[in-house]
Structure formats: C-alpha cells, structure tokens
C-alpha cells in the first residue's frame, strides 16, 4: 500500500468517523431531550413504521449503488440509469405503502399509524432522488464534504424535532424530524456532487449493474426482514410502549458498532475496491481493520453496558428504566457486528456477492426459530435470543469467509481477545457496582466513568504495548 493510498484511507476513516459520530453526538443529545418530552409509546409507533421504510429501501437500492462503487469506470449512462430506477421503485413503494397504511394500522390497532406511515413514506422518494449523488461522493471518497452535510442536517432536524416535541406534537415531532432531515440532506448532497441527471436509460448498463446487485438484493431482503422483525413482533404480541423500550435500547446498543461499521463500510468498500489487485495490501488492510475496529467496538459496548443504569436514569429519566436490562443484553448482541461488516465488504470486492444469499439462507431460518422460542421469555427473552442469533451468524460468516477467501478471520481475533477480556471485565465490574453497591447518581456516574477509563488505558499499556504502536503506525 503506497503512503498516498494509506494517507487517503486513514484520512477518509477520520472524516467518515467525524460524519458519523458528530452527527450521532448531536442526534444523541437531541434524542435525550426528545425522550424526556415524548413517551415510549410514541417512539414505538415510529419504530413500527420505520420497519416498512427500511424494507422498501432495499428494493429502491437493489444493490445498484454498491455495484456502481465496485465498477472501476462508471459512465453517465450508468449513473442516469440507476437514478431513474431508484426514483421509479421509490414511487412504486410509496404507492403500495400509502394504500396499505389502513391495513397496517388496523392490524396493530394503532389508528395514528395510518397517517404517520403515509407521511414518513415520503422519505423514500426524497432519498431515492439523491441516491446516485451520495454514491458518487462515496465512490470518490469525499467523506469530508459528507461529514459537514451530515453535521448540518443533524443540527437542523434536531432543532425542529425538539421544538415540535416541546409544543406537544407527540409522534409527529419524530415523523417530521425524519422527513425534513432527509430532505435537507438530499438537497445538499445533490448540490455538492454536481450530478445532473439526464433523460437517459441504458438497458446494457442496467443488465451489467443488476447482475451484481441482484446477488446482494436477495440476501438484503432476508437480512432486513429479520433485523427489523422485533418491532413487528413486539408491537403485535405486546404493545407500542414495549416497542418503544426495545427500539430505544436497541438504538443505544448500536451507537458504537453500527456507526463504526458504517464508517468502515463506506471507506473500506472504496479502499478494498482500489486495492483488489494488490492482494498483499488487501490482507494487511483487512488485518488492521479487524484489530482497530475491535478496539473501539468492544470498549464502547462494555462501557455502555457498565454505565447503562445511571445513564438511563439520569439522562432520559426514570420512565425509561425498563430499557436498562434490555440495553445491557443487546450490547452483547452487537459486540461482533463489525466482523460481519468487514468480511462482507471484502467478499463483495473480491467478486462474491452471491455468498450473502447463502449466508442468509442458512442463518435466518435458525434465527426465526430462536425468535419464536425467545418470545416466551418476554422482552428479556427476545434480547437474549438476539445474542444467540448474533453469535451463530458471526461463526457461520467467518466459516464461509475462510472457505471462499482462504483467509482465517479467527487468526486476527487473537489480539482482539485481550481487548475483549479487559473491556469486558471493567464493564461487568461497573455494572455490578451499580447493581449492588453504588447509588446511580450523576456524581457516581462521572466518577465511575473516569475510573473505568484510567483503568482501561493502564491495562492496555501494560498488556498490549505493541497494539499502541500499531495504532501510531496508521498515521
């Protein structure tokens, strides 16, 4: 890997991380205020509606965006073709959901869900219009520009959401915040990318791109269904308030892994694509990605697990305390998510997009069985079921990855195991301290967080001095 390439990759990771975590930091602060103003039931309504939006987005994308990134040289015909497909499918999905909204509302016996879903579905069209522009910026690794856009969007939509919640708009504060966020972001993304769609559609481009994208589409459909099945089941079996508790806990548990995986996906997909002919550099980048990402994900998840009780109580109030045990368990379920993400990006770049459908075909029926069994344990049972599903998924993912690429991911997790033990011990120790000895006051929260940080850094320096050198070498 050349120094120039290395510098660009590290810089892209930094800017993409800034995009994710600056916006997430603002979104987190906004969610704190809104969680105090709104009820778990109102968040539950949004959670149910969002499942249908996530499912529709899979069809709108159809894997074509990733096909554009993987293709070395894209023509204006390629971009225009994908643009019109995205818009056409988004209009179709909007029509289907608009007509189906009364049936969905009746099924869950939540009258307001009908109008909420019809308004939220507008985000599908908004996102589709800017889809190619966003892909162009990712393909060109212009994450610096995207970070500013995301940051400004988070501020804009956050202020509007808080104002609406303050004036008693309830779930509509969440709905309008989501739609306006997408609208503002799309307008700015299109302006920065300078992509002007033309009235062109190439059947040749469509066939070429869809031959790649279709292999991802099938697995994406299965993954999205199962990843979003919890709000649907909880909403029907329990109530919207339970959905609110579970989705809030799930959202907090993915703050580090999902966002960090998102950073890696955006940057590594482009970086892997550029290095796909240099296998030695590709493997070195893969090794470093596993180790560095494990450091951040393991640390973030176990610190959140340890501080969950005082955080929830002092930050978003006592009405959300049922989230605490769910959050602690779900922090374990997202612990290895980054490994699946990194393996997936490399498999796609190496030309194995079809492997995802095979993974989904094997793991998701097992997950469905686990979900059905875990419902008997209530919300806690569903959370533990998610942990079991996650472990099975990672083991099978790594097995197939090794079989296809001849690269054994487990060889690169040995260093990460030390991080897991250190952060896990500190996180569990903090959790037990608040459960049995310490009161969950804001003072104890700050003191414990400081102690955890100092203890963690000390252990890393003592047990893993070489790891710190490895981080410095990335600069």
Coordinates of C-alpha atoms in Angstrom, one line a residue:
X1 CA 0.0 0.0 0.0
X2 CA 1.6 3.3 -1.0
X3 CA 1.9 6.1 1.5
X4 CA -0.5 8.2 -0.6
X5 CA -3.1 5.5 -0.6
X6 CA -2.5 4.9 3.1
X7 CA -2.9 8.5 3.9
X8 CA -6.1 8.8 1.9
X9 CA -7.6 5.7 3.6
X10 CA -6.8 7.0 7.1
X11 CA -8.0 10.5 6.3
X12 CA -11.2 9.0 4.9
X13 CA -11.8 7.0 8.0
X14 CA -11.3 10.1 10.1
X15 CA -13.7 12.2 8.1
X16 CA -16.2 9.4 7.8
X17 CA -16.0 8.8 11.5
X18 CA -16.4 12.6 12.1
X19 CA -19.5 12.4 9.9
X20 CA -21.0 9.5 11.8
X21 CA -20.1 10.5 15.3
X22 CA -20.5 14.2 15.2
X23 CA -24.0 13.7 13.7
X24 CA -24.7 10.9 16.1
X25 CA -23.4 13.0 19.0
X26 CA -25.9 15.7 18.1
X27 CA -28.6 13.1 17.4
X28 CA -27.9 11.6 20.8
X29 CA -28.3 14.9 22.5
X30 CA -31.5 15.6 20.6
X31 CA -32.8 12.2 21.5
X32 CA -32.1 12.9 25.2
X33 CA -34.3 16.0 25.1
X34 CA -37.0 14.4 23.0
X35 CA -37.1 11.2 25.1
X36 CA -37.8 13.4 28.1
X37 CA -40.6 15.2 26.2
X38 CA -42.1 12.1 24.5
X39 CA -43.4 8.8 25.7
X40 CA -42.1 5.2 25.0
X41 CA -45.4 4.5 23.1
X42 CA -44.7 7.4 20.7
X43 CA -41.3 6.1 20.0
X44 CA -42.9 2.6 19.5
X45 CA -45.2 3.9 16.8
X46 CA -42.1 5.3 14.9
X47 CA -40.3 2.0 15.4
X48 CA -43.1 0.1 13.7
X49 CA -43.4 2.5 10.8
X50 CA -39.7 2.5 10.3
X51 CA -39.6 -1.2 9.6
X52 CA -41.7 -0.7 6.5
X53 CA -39.4 2.1 5.4
X54 CA -36.3 0.0 5.9
X55 CA -37.8 -2.8 3.9
X56 CA -38.8 -0.6 1.0
X57 CA -35.3 1.0 0.8
X58 CA -33.9 -2.4 0.0
X59 CA -35.9 -2.6 -3.2
X60 CA -35.1 1.1 -4.1
X61 CA -31.4 0.4 -3.9
X62 CA -31.4 -3.1 -5.3
X63 CA -27.7 -3.3 -4.7
X64 CA -27.1 -1.0 -7.6
X65 CA -25.3 1.7 -5.5
X66 CA -22.7 -0.9 -4.4
X67 CA -22.4 -2.1 -8.0
X68 CA -21.5 1.5 -9.1
X69 CA -18.9 1.7 -6.4
X70 CA -17.3 -1.6 -7.4
X71 CA -17.3 -0.7 -11.1
X72 CA -13.9 0.9 -11.9
X73 CA -15.2 3.3 -14.6
X74 CA -18.8 4.5 -14.5
X75 CA -20.4 6.3 -17.4
X76 CA -23.1 9.0 -17.3
X77 CA -25.4 6.2 -18.7
X78 CA -24.7 4.1 -15.6
X79 CA -25.4 6.9 -13.2
X80 CA -28.6 8.0 -15.0
X81 CA -29.9 4.5 -15.3
X82 CA -29.6 3.8 -11.6
X83 CA -31.0 7.2 -10.8
X84 CA -34.3 6.6 -12.7
X85 CA -34.6 3.1 -11.4
X86 CA -34.3 4.4 -7.8
X87 CA -36.9 7.0 -8.4
X88 CA -39.3 4.7 -10.2
X89 CA -39.1 2.0 -7.5
X90 CA -39.5 4.6 -4.7
X91 CA -42.7 5.9 -6.3
X92 CA -44.0 2.3 -6.5
X93 CA -43.1 1.6 -2.9
X94 CA -44.7 4.8 -1.8
X95 CA -48.0 3.9 -3.6
X96 CA -48.0 0.4 -2.1
X97 CA -47.4 1.7 1.5
X98 CA -49.9 4.5 1.1
X99 CA -52.6 2.1 0.1
X100 CA -51.6 -0.5 2.7
X101 CA -51.4 2.0 5.6
X102 CA -55.0 1.5 6.8
X103 CA -54.5 -2.3 6.9
X104 CA -51.2 -2.0 8.8
X105 CA -52.9 0.4 11.3
X106 CA -55.8 -1.9 11.8
X107 CA -53.5 -4.9 12.3
X108 CA -51.7 -3.2 15.1
X109 CA -54.8 -1.4 16.4
X110 CA -53.0 1.9 16.4
X111 CA -55.2 4.4 14.5
X112 CA -52.5 7.1 14.2
X113 CA -50.1 4.7 12.5
X114 CA -52.0 5.1 9.2
X115 CA -51.3 8.8 8.7
X116 CA -47.9 8.6 10.3
X117 CA -46.8 5.9 7.9
X118 CA -48.2 7.8 4.9
X119 CA -46.1 10.9 5.8
X120 CA -43.0 9.0 6.8
X121 CA -43.1 7.2 3.4
X122 CA -42.2 10.5 1.7
X123 CA -38.7 9.9 2.8
X124 CA -38.4 7.0 0.3
X125 CA -38.8 9.4 -2.7
X126 CA -36.6 12.0 -1.1
X127 CA -33.8 9.5 -0.5
X128 CA -34.1 8.0 -4.0
X129 CA -33.7 11.3 -5.7
X130 CA -30.3 11.9 -4.1
X131 CA -29.2 8.2 -4.1
X132 CA -26.8 8.4 -7.0
X133 CA -25.3 11.7 -5.8
X134 CA -24.5 10.1 -2.5
X135 CA -22.9 7.1 -4.3
X136 CA -20.7 9.4 -6.4
X137 CA -19.4 11.1 -3.2
X138 CA -18.7 7.8 -1.6
X139 CA -17.0 6.4 -4.7
X140 CA -14.8 9.4 -4.9
X141 CA -14.1 9.1 -1.1
X142 CA -15.3 12.7 -0.5
X143 CA -16.2 12.0 3.1
X144 CA -15.0 15.4 4.3
X145 CA -17.8 17.1 2.4
X146 CA -20.3 14.4 3.5
X147 CA -19.3 15.0 7.2
X148 CA -20.3 18.7 7.0
X149 CA -23.6 17.8 5.3
X150 CA -24.5 15.2 7.9
X151 CA -23.5 17.5 10.8
X152 CA -25.6 20.4 9.5
X153 CA -28.5 18.1 8.8
X154 CA -28.4 16.8 12.3
X155 CA -28.5 20.3 13.8
X156 CA -31.3 21.4 11.5
X157 CA -33.6 18.4 12.1
X158 CA -32.7 18.2 15.8
X159 CA -33.8 21.8 16.4
X160 CA -37.1 21.2 14.5
X161 CA -37.7 18.0 16.3
X162 CA -37.2 19.4 19.8
X163 CA -39.4 22.4 19.0
X164 CA -42.2 20.2 17.8
X165 CA -41.9 17.9 20.8
X166 CA -41.9 20.9 23.2
X167 CA -45.1 22.2 21.7
X168 CA -46.9 18.9 22.2
X169 CA -46.9 17.4 18.7
X170 CA -46.0 13.9 20.1
X171 CA -45.1 11.3 17.5
X172 CA -45.4 13.9 14.7
X173 CA -42.2 15.5 16.1
X174 CA -40.4 12.3 15.3
X175 CA -42.0 11.8 11.9
X176 CA -41.4 15.4 10.6
X177 CA -37.9 15.4 12.0
X178 CA -37.1 12.3 10.0
X179 CA -38.6 13.6 6.7
X180 CA -37.1 17.1 7.0
X181 CA -33.7 15.6 7.8
X182 CA -33.8 13.5 4.6
X183 CA -35.0 16.5 2.5
X184 CA -32.3 18.9 3.7
X185 CA -29.6 16.2 3.4
X186 CA -30.7 15.3 -0.1
X187 CA -30.7 18.8 -1.4
X188 CA -27.2 19.5 -0.1
X189 CA -25.8 16.1 -1.3
X190 CA -27.0 16.8 -4.9
X191 CA -25.6 20.3 -4.8
X192 CA -22.1 19.1 -3.7
X193 CA -21.9 16.1 -6.0
X194 CA -22.9 18.3 -9.0
X195 CA -24.6 15.3 -10.6
X196 CA -27.3 16.4 -13.0
X197 CA -29.4 13.5 -14.2
X198 CA -30.2 13.3 -17.8
X199 CA -33.1 11.7 -19.6
X200 CA -31.1 8.6 -20.3
X201 CA -31.7 4.9 -19.6
X202 CA -29.3 2.2 -20.8
X203 CA -30.6 -1.4 -20.8
X204 CA -26.9 -2.5 -21.2
X205 CA -25.9 -0.6 -18.0
X206 CA -28.9 -1.9 -16.1
X207 CA -28.1 -5.6 -17.0
X208 CA -24.5 -5.2 -16.1
X209 CA -25.1 -3.5 -12.8
X210 CA -28.1 -5.6 -11.8
X211 CA -26.2 -8.8 -12.4
X212 CA -24.1 -7.7 -9.5
X213 CA -26.8 -6.0 -7.4
X214 CA -29.3 -8.9 -7.7
X215 CA -26.9 -11.2 -5.9
X216 CA -27.0 -8.7 -3.0
X217 CA -30.7 -7.9 -3.2
X218 CA -31.9 -11.4 -2.2
X219 CA -29.7 -11.5 0.9
X220 CA -30.5 -7.9 1.8
X221 CA -34.2 -8.6 1.8
X222 CA -33.8 -11.5 4.2
X223 CA -31.4 -9.6 6.4
X224 CA -33.7 -6.6 6.6
X225 CA -36.7 -8.7 7.4
X226 CA -35.0 -10.4 10.3
X227 CA -33.1 -7.4 11.6
X228 CA -36.4 -5.5 11.8
X229 CA -38.7 -8.3 12.9
X230 CA -38.5 -7.4 16.6
X231 CA -40.6 -4.2 16.4
X232 CA -43.3 -6.0 14.3
X233 CA -43.5 -9.0 16.8
X234 CA -43.3 -6.8 19.9
X235 CA -45.9 -4.4 18.5
X236 CA -48.4 -7.2 17.9
X237 CA -47.7 -9.5 20.9
X238 CA -47.2 -6.7 23.4
X239 CA -47.9 -3.0 22.7
X240 CA -46.3 0.1 21.2
X241 CA -44.9 1.1 24.6
X242 CA -42.9 -2.2 24.7
X243 CA -41.7 -1.4 21.1
X244 CA -40.5 1.9 22.4
X245 CA -38.5 0.3 25.2
X246 CA -36.9 -2.3 22.9
X247 CA -36.2 0.1 20.0
X248 CA -34.6 2.7 22.3
X249 CA -32.4 0.1 23.9
X250 CA -31.5 -1.3 20.5
X251 CA -30.7 2.1 19.2
X252 CA -28.3 2.9 22.1
X253 CA -26.7 -0.6 21.9
X254 CA -25.8 0.1 18.2
X255 CA -24.3 3.6 18.8
X256 CA -20.7 2.3 18.6
X257 CA -20.8 -0.9 16.5
X258 CA -23.3 0.2 13.8
X259 CA -21.8 3.6 13.3
X260 CA -18.3 2.3 13.4
X261 CA -19.3 -0.4 10.9
X262 CA -20.9 2.3 8.8
X263 CA -17.6 4.2 8.8
X264 CA -15.7 1.0 7.8
X265 CA -18.2 0.0 5.1
X266 CA -18.1 3.4 3.4
X267 CA -14.3 3.8 3.5
X268 CA -13.2 0.1 3.2
X269 CA -15.5 -0.7 0.4
X270 CA -13.9 2.0 -1.7
X271 CA -10.4 1.2 -0.4
X272 CA -10.8 -2.5 -1.0
X273 CA -12.1 -1.8 -4.5
X274 CA -9.0 0.2 -5.3
X275 CA -6.7 -2.4 -3.9
X276 CA -8.4 -5.5 -5.2
X277 CA -5.5 -6.4 -7.5
X278 CA -2.9 -6.0 -4.7
X279 CA -3.7 -9.0 -2.5
X280 CA -0.9 -8.4 0.0
X281 CA -2.0 -4.9 0.7
X282 CA -5.6 -6.0 0.8
X283 CA -4.9 -8.6 3.5
X284 CA -2.8 -6.1 5.6
X285 CA -5.7 -3.6 5.5
X286 CA -8.1 -6.4 6.4
X287 CA -6.0 -7.4 9.4
X288 CA -5.7 -3.8 10.7
X289 CA -9.4 -3.2 10.2
X290 CA -10.3 -6.1 12.4
X291 CA -8.0 -5.2 15.2
X292 CA -8.7 -1.4 15.3
X293 CA -12.4 -1.8 15.0
X294 CA -12.5 -4.4 17.8
X295 CA -10.7 -1.9 20.0
X296 CA -13.4 0.7 19.6
X297 CA -16.5 -1.6 19.4
X298 CA -15.5 -3.8 22.4
X299 CA -14.6 -0.8 24.5
X300 CA -17.7 1.2 23.6
X301 CA -20.1 -1.6 24.2
X302 CA -18.8 -2.8 27.5
X303 CA -18.5 0.8 28.8
X304 CA -22.1 1.3 27.9
X305 CA -23.1 -2.0 29.5
X306 CA -21.4 -1.0 32.7
X307 CA -22.9 2.5 32.9
X308 CA -26.4 1.7 31.5
X309 CA -28.3 2.0 34.7
X310 CA -27.1 5.5 35.8
X311 CA -27.1 6.8 32.2
X312 CA -30.7 5.9 31.5
X313 CA -31.9 7.2 34.9
X314 CA -30.0 10.5 34.9
X315 CA -30.1 11.2 31.2
X316 CA -33.5 10.3 29.8
X317 CA -35.4 9.9 33.1
X318 CA -36.9 7.1 35.2
X319 CA -39.7 6.4 32.8
X320 CA -37.2 4.7 30.5
X321 CA -35.7 2.4 33.2
X322 CA -37.2 -0.8 31.7
X323 CA -34.7 -0.2 28.9
X324 CA -31.7 -0.9 31.2
X325 CA -31.6 -4.7 31.2
X326 CA -32.5 -4.7 27.5
X327 CA -29.7 -2.3 26.7
X328 CA -27.2 -4.4 28.7
X329 CA -28.1 -7.6 26.9
X330 CA -28.3 -6.0 23.5
X331 CA -24.8 -4.6 24.0
X332 CA -23.6 -8.2 23.8
X333 CA -25.6 -8.9 20.7
X334 CA -23.9 -6.1 18.7
X335 CA -20.4 -6.9 20.0
X336 CA -19.2 -8.8 16.9
X337 CA -21.2 -6.9 14.2
X338 CA -18.1 -5.2 12.8
X339 CA -16.5 -8.6 11.9
X340 CA -19.5 -9.4 9.6
X341 CA -19.3 -6.0 8.1
X342 CA -15.6 -6.1 7.2
X343 CA -15.9 -9.7 5.9
X344 CA -18.9 -8.6 3.8
X345 CA -17.1 -5.6 2.2
X346 CA -14.1 -7.7 1.2
X347 CA -16.2 -10.6 -0.2
X348 CA -18.1 -8.1 -2.4
X349 CA -14.9 -6.5 -3.7
X350 CA -13.4 -10.0 -4.5
X351 CA -16.5 -10.8 -6.6
X352 CA -18.5 -13.0 -4.2
X353 CA -21.8 -11.0 -3.7
X354 CA -23.8 -14.2 -4.1
X355 CA -22.3 -15.6 -0.9
X356 CA -24.6 -13.3 1.2
X357 CA -27.7 -15.1 0.0
X358 CA -26.2 -18.4 1.1
X359 CA -25.4 -17.0 4.5
X360 CA -28.9 -15.7 4.9
X361 CA -30.5 -18.9 3.7
X362 CA -28.7 -20.9 6.4
X363 CA -28.7 -18.5 9.4
X364 CA -32.1 -16.7 9.1
X365 CA -34.3 -19.8 9.4
X366 CA -32.3 -20.6 12.6
X367 CA -32.8 -17.0 13.8
X368 CA -36.6 -17.3 13.1
X369 CA -36.7 -20.4 15.3
X370 CA -34.8 -18.6 18.0
X371 CA -37.1 -15.6 17.9
X372 CA -40.2 -17.8 18.1
X373 CA -38.8 -19.6 21.2
X374 CA -37.5 -16.4 22.8
X375 CA -40.9 -14.7 22.7
X376 CA -42.0 -16.9 25.6
X377 CA -39.4 -15.0 27.7
X378 CA -40.9 -11.6 27.0
X379 CA -38.7 -8.7 26.1
X380 CA -35.8 -10.0 28.1
X381 CA -36.1 -13.4 26.3
X382 CA -36.1 -11.6 22.9
X383 CA -33.0 -9.7 23.8
X384 CA -31.1 -12.9 24.8
X385 CA -32.4 -14.5 21.6
X386 CA -30.8 -11.7 19.7
X387 CA -27.4 -12.5 21.4
X388 CA -27.6 -16.2 20.4
X389 CA -28.5 -15.3 16.8
X390 CA -25.6 -12.9 16.6
X391 CA -23.1 -15.5 17.8
X392 CA -24.4 -18.1 15.3
X393 CA -24.3 -15.5 12.5
X394 CA -20.7 -14.5 13.1
X395 CA -19.4 -18.1 13.4
X396 CA -21.1 -19.0 10.1
X397 CA -20.0 -15.8 8.4
X398 CA -16.4 -16.4 9.4
X399 CA -16.6 -20.1 8.3
X400 CA -17.8 -19.1 4.8
X401 CA -15.3 -16.3 4.6
X402 CA -12.4 -18.6 5.3
X403 CA -13.7 -21.2 2.9
X404 CA -14.0 -18.7 0.0
X405 CA -11.0 -16.4 0.5
X406 CA -8.6 -18.8 2.4
X407 CA -8.2 -16.1 5.0
X408 CA -8.9 -17.2 8.5
X409 CA -10.6 -14.3 10.5
X410 CA -10.0 -16.1 13.8
X411 CA -6.2 -15.7 13.4
X412 CA -6.7 -11.9 13.5
X413 CA -9.0 -12.0 16.5
X414 CA -6.3 -13.2 18.9
X415 CA -5.2 -9.7 19.7
X416 CA -8.8 -8.6 19.9
X417 CA -9.5 -11.2 22.6
X418 CA -7.2 -9.3 25.0
X419 CA -9.3 -6.2 24.4
X420 CA -12.5 -8.2 24.9
X421 CA -11.2 -9.5 28.3
X422 CA -10.0 -6.1 29.5
X423 CA -13.0 -4.1 28.5
X424 CA -15.5 -6.9 29.4
X425 CA -14.0 -7.2 32.9
X426 CA -14.2 -3.5 33.5
X427 CA -17.7 -3.1 32.1
X428 CA -19.2 -6.0 34.1
X429 CA -17.4 -4.7 37.2
X430 CA -19.0 -1.3 36.8
X431 CA -22.5 -2.9 36.2
X432 CA -22.3 -5.0 39.4
X433 CA -21.1 -2.0 41.3
X434 CA -24.2 0.0 40.4
X435 CA -26.4 -3.0 41.0
X436 CA -25.2 -3.8 44.5
X437 CA -23.0 -1.1 46.0
X438 CA -23.2 2.4 44.4
X439 CA -26.3 4.6 44.0
X440 CA -26.9 5.6 40.4
X441 CA -26.3 9.3 41.0
X442 CA -24.8 11.6 38.4
X443 CA -21.7 12.1 40.6
X444 CA -21.1 8.3 40.9
X445 CA -21.7 8.0 37.1
X446 CA -18.9 10.6 36.4
X447 CA -16.6 9.1 38.9
X448 CA -17.1 5.5 37.7
X449 CA -16.6 6.6 34.0
X450 CA -13.3 8.3 34.9
X451 CA -12.1 5.2 36.9
X452 CA -13.1 2.9 34.1
X453 CA -11.2 5.0 31.5
X454 CA -8.0 5.2 33.6
X455 CA -8.1 1.5 34.4
X456 CA -8.7 0.6 30.8
X457 CA -5.8 2.7 29.5
X458 CA -3.5 1.3 32.1
X459 CA -4.4 -2.3 31.3
X460 CA -3.9 -1.7 27.5
X461 CA -0.5 -0.1 28.1
X462 CA 0.5 -3.0 30.4
X463 CA -0.9 -6.0 28.5
X464 CA -0.8 -4.7 24.8
X465 CA 2.1 -2.2 24.3
X466 CA 2.5 -3.5 20.7
X467 CA -1.1 -2.6 19.9
X468 CA -0.5 1.1 20.7
X469 CA 2.5 1.1 18.3
X470 CA 0.2 -0.4 15.7
X471 CA -2.2 2.5 16.0
X472 CA 0.6 5.0 15.7
X473 CA 1.8 3.3 12.5
X474 CA -1.6 4.0 10.9
X475 CA -0.8 7.7 10.9

